[in-house]
Amino acid sequence: MKQIYFLCTGNSCRSQMAEGFAKKILGDQWRVASAGIETHGLNPRAVKVMAEKQIDISKNKSKLIDPQYLKTSDLVVTLCGDARDRCPVTPPTVQKLHWPLPDPAQAQGTETEVMQVFRNVRDEIERRIEQIKKE
């Protein structure tokens, strides 16, 4: 079974959404997890926009990187520059992808505008995970 790890700074938004999509899209062929360099807690807006896609991440927890899981992953996806730059060293057997997506938690404006940023990031993550499935 292949193993994928989604990493972000706080494991609160992007990596959590990626984990939710990967579990649905990649199915039983992949072991899926997400983590952060730090733990910031699960962002309620991320939960809300994923629910719009019928994916429940409300029970997810913000987790720190597990070095053993990292070393044994087939694919590690960083979703921000901070995670990419601070990610522990992985063996050469681990494929790495970097998706430089904006942090929706930093979005400003009205609630409607902020939620649109969350949806845009969510939809881009979904598109990229669909691409992994095709490869």
mmCIF file of C-alpha atoms in Angstrom:
data_model
loop_
_atom_site.group_PDB
_atom_site.id
_atom_site.type_symbol
_atom_site.label_atom_id
_atom_site.label_comp_id
_atom_site.label_asym_id
_atom_site.label_seq_id
_atom_site.Cartn_x
_atom_site.Cartn_y
_atom_site.Cartn_z
ATOM 1 C CA MET A 1 0.000 0.000 0.000
ATOM 2 C CA LYS A 2 1.322 3.420 -0.942
ATOM 3 C CA GLN A 3 1.629 6.082 1.743
ATOM 4 C CA ILE A 4 1.142 9.849 1.372
ATOM 5 C CA TYR A 5 1.831 12.611 3.891
ATOM 6 C CA PHE A 6 0.493 16.173 3.595
ATOM 7 C CA LEU A 7 2.506 18.767 5.507
ATOM 8 C CA CYS A 8 1.791 22.371 6.362
ATOM 9 C CA THR A 9 2.834 24.820 9.041
ATOM 10 C CA GLY A 10 0.053 24.286 11.578
ATOM 11 C CA ASN A 11 -1.937 21.317 10.211
ATOM 12 C CA SER A 12 -5.104 23.384 10.529
ATOM 13 C CA CYS A 13 -6.393 24.105 6.981
ATOM 14 C CA ARG A 14 -4.630 23.077 3.770
ATOM 15 C CA SER A 15 -3.103 19.807 4.940
ATOM 16 C CA GLN A 16 -6.341 18.821 6.682
ATOM 17 C CA MET A 17 -8.345 19.467 3.514
ATOM 18 C CA ALA A 18 -5.776 17.489 1.510
ATOM 19 C CA GLU A 19 -6.041 14.561 3.916
ATOM 20 C CA GLY A 20 -9.826 14.594 3.625
ATOM 21 C CA PHE A 21 -9.777 14.649 -0.168
ATOM 22 C CA ALA A 22 -7.030 12.021 -0.432
ATOM 23 C CA LYS A 23 -8.922 9.582 1.764
ATOM 24 C CA LYS A 24 -11.968 9.965 -0.479
ATOM 25 C CA ILE A 25 -10.250 10.163 -3.880
ATOM 26 C CA LEU A 26 -7.303 7.775 -3.445
ATOM 27 C CA GLY A 27 -9.314 5.236 -1.476
ATOM 28 C CA ASP A 28 -7.902 1.991 -0.134
ATOM 29 C CA GLN A 29 -4.803 2.067 -2.340
ATOM 30 C CA TRP A 30 -3.165 4.716 -0.156
ATOM 31 C CA ARG A 31 -2.492 5.221 3.547
ATOM 32 C CA VAL A 32 -3.147 8.940 4.113
ATOM 33 C CA ALA A 33 -2.118 11.340 6.881
ATOM 34 C CA SER A 34 -1.390 15.020 7.468
ATOM 35 C CA ALA A 35 0.697 16.906 9.982
ATOM 36 C CA GLY A 36 2.358 20.211 10.717
ATOM 37 C CA ILE A 37 5.622 21.724 11.813
ATOM 38 C CA GLU A 38 3.482 23.085 14.669
ATOM 39 C CA THR A 39 -0.102 22.397 15.785
ATOM 40 C CA HIS A 40 -2.597 25.224 15.423
ATOM 41 C CA GLY A 41 -5.835 23.280 15.875
ATOM 42 C CA LEU A 42 -8.398 22.465 13.218
ATOM 43 C CA ASN A 43 -9.764 25.565 11.485
ATOM 44 C CA PRO A 44 -13.603 25.610 11.608
ATOM 45 C CA ARG A 45 -13.803 27.245 8.173
ATOM 46 C CA ALA A 46 -11.848 24.340 6.684
ATOM 47 C CA VAL A 47 -14.375 21.968 8.265
ATOM 48 C CA LYS A 48 -17.228 24.012 6.795
ATOM 49 C CA VAL A 49 -15.938 24.140 3.210
ATOM 50 C CA MET A 50 -15.101 20.436 3.227
ATOM 51 C CA ALA A 51 -18.632 19.654 4.441
ATOM 52 C CA GLU A 52 -19.849 21.439 1.293
ATOM 53 C CA LYS A 53 -18.093 18.616 -0.613
ATOM 54 C CA GLN A 54 -19.630 15.961 1.686
ATOM 55 C CA ILE A 55 -16.289 15.283 3.401
ATOM 56 C CA ASP A 56 -16.329 15.353 7.203
ATOM 57 C CA ILE A 57 -13.006 16.402 8.738
ATOM 58 C CA SER A 58 -14.602 17.662 11.958
ATOM 59 C CA LYS A 59 -13.058 14.853 14.033
ATOM 60 C CA ASN A 60 -9.525 15.464 12.698
ATOM 61 C CA LYS A 61 -6.859 16.702 15.085
ATOM 62 C CA SER A 62 -3.921 18.984 14.398
ATOM 63 C CA LYS A 63 -0.818 16.769 14.616
ATOM 64 C CA LEU A 64 2.959 17.222 14.614
ATOM 65 C CA ILE A 65 5.088 15.474 11.994
ATOM 66 C CA ASP A 66 5.714 11.811 12.833
ATOM 67 C CA PRO A 67 9.329 11.140 11.756
ATOM 68 C CA GLN A 68 8.673 7.421 11.231
ATOM 69 C CA TYR A 69 5.617 8.011 9.037
ATOM 70 C CA LEU A 70 7.587 10.646 7.114
ATOM 71 C CA LYS A 71 10.522 8.286 6.447
ATOM 72 C CA THR A 72 8.256 5.468 5.280
ATOM 73 C CA SER A 73 6.053 7.590 2.993
ATOM 74 C CA ASP A 74 6.079 7.144 -0.759
ATOM 75 C CA LEU A 75 5.013 10.736 -1.364
ATOM 76 C CA VAL A 76 5.286 13.843 0.817
ATOM 77 C CA VAL A 77 3.343 16.925 -0.256
ATOM 78 C CA THR A 78 4.163 20.272 1.331
ATOM 79 C CA LEU A 79 1.419 22.862 1.028
ATOM 80 C CA CYS A 80 3.394 25.909 2.132
ATOM 81 C CA GLY A 81 6.938 27.209 1.938
ATOM 82 C CA ASP A 82 7.397 26.993 5.701
ATOM 83 C CA ALA A 83 6.711 23.245 5.720
ATOM 84 C CA ARG A 84 8.901 22.727 2.654
ATOM 85 C CA ASP A 85 11.797 24.656 4.187
ATOM 86 C CA ARG A 86 11.502 23.185 7.689
ATOM 87 C CA CYS A 87 10.509 19.622 6.823
ATOM 88 C CA PRO A 88 12.879 17.048 8.329
ATOM 89 C CA VAL A 89 15.185 15.299 5.889
ATOM 90 C CA THR A 90 13.634 12.335 4.106
ATOM 91 C CA PRO A 91 15.334 9.363 2.474
ATOM 92 C CA PRO A 92 15.927 9.631 -1.286
ATOM 93 C CA THR A 93 13.195 7.014 -1.802
ATOM 94 C CA VAL A 94 10.534 9.531 -0.708
ATOM 95 C CA GLN A 95 9.077 11.536 -3.597
ATOM 96 C CA LYS A 96 8.363 15.170 -2.715
ATOM 97 C CA LEU A 97 5.871 17.586 -4.223
ATOM 98 C CA HIS A 98 5.423 21.215 -3.258
ATOM 99 C CA TRP A 99 2.072 22.923 -3.728
ATOM 100 C CA PRO A 100 2.595 26.625 -2.852
ATOM 101 C CA LEU A 101 -1.020 27.375 -1.978
ATOM 102 C CA PRO A 102 -2.076 30.540 -0.158
ATOM 103 C CA ASP A 103 -2.958 30.125 3.507
ATOM 104 C CA PRO A 104 -6.730 30.646 3.703
ATOM 105 C CA ALA A 105 -6.426 31.308 7.447
ATOM 106 C CA GLN A 106 -4.622 34.542 6.518
ATOM 107 C CA ALA A 107 -7.404 35.721 4.196
ATOM 108 C CA GLN A 108 -8.914 39.106 4.950
ATOM 109 C CA GLY A 109 -12.166 40.785 4.057
ATOM 110 C CA THR A 110 -15.797 40.021 4.696
ATOM 111 C CA GLU A 111 -16.833 36.549 5.834
ATOM 112 C CA THR A 112 -18.056 35.873 2.285
ATOM 113 C CA GLU A 113 -14.673 36.903 0.824
ATOM 114 C CA VAL A 114 -12.722 34.841 3.360
ATOM 115 C CA MET A 115 -14.881 31.783 2.724
ATOM 116 C CA GLN A 116 -14.282 32.188 -1.022
ATOM 117 C CA VAL A 117 -10.524 31.987 -0.412
ATOM 118 C CA PHE A 118 -11.078 28.771 1.567
ATOM 119 C CA ARG A 119 -13.174 27.363 -1.300
ATOM 120 C CA ASN A 120 -10.591 28.344 -3.917
ATOM 121 C CA VAL A 121 -7.791 26.624 -1.988
ATOM 122 C CA ARG A 122 -10.034 23.599 -1.321
ATOM 123 C CA ASP A 123 -10.883 23.240 -4.999
ATOM 124 C CA GLU A 124 -7.238 23.501 -6.050
ATOM 125 C CA ILE A 125 -6.279 20.786 -3.543
ATOM 126 C CA GLU A 126 -9.046 18.558 -4.893
ATOM 127 C CA ARG A 127 -7.840 19.102 -8.473
ATOM 128 C CA ARG A 128 -4.241 18.237 -7.560
ATOM 129 C CA ILE A 129 -5.219 15.065 -5.689
ATOM 130 C CA GLU A 130 -7.321 13.965 -8.661
ATOM 131 C CA GLN A 131 -4.112 14.398 -10.701
ATOM 132 C CA ILE A 132 -2.156 12.152 -8.286
ATOM 133 C CA LYS A 133 -4.799 9.473 -8.747
ATOM 134 C CA LYS A 134 -4.361 9.615 -12.536
ATOM 135 C CA GLU A 135 -0.571 9.241 -12.360
#
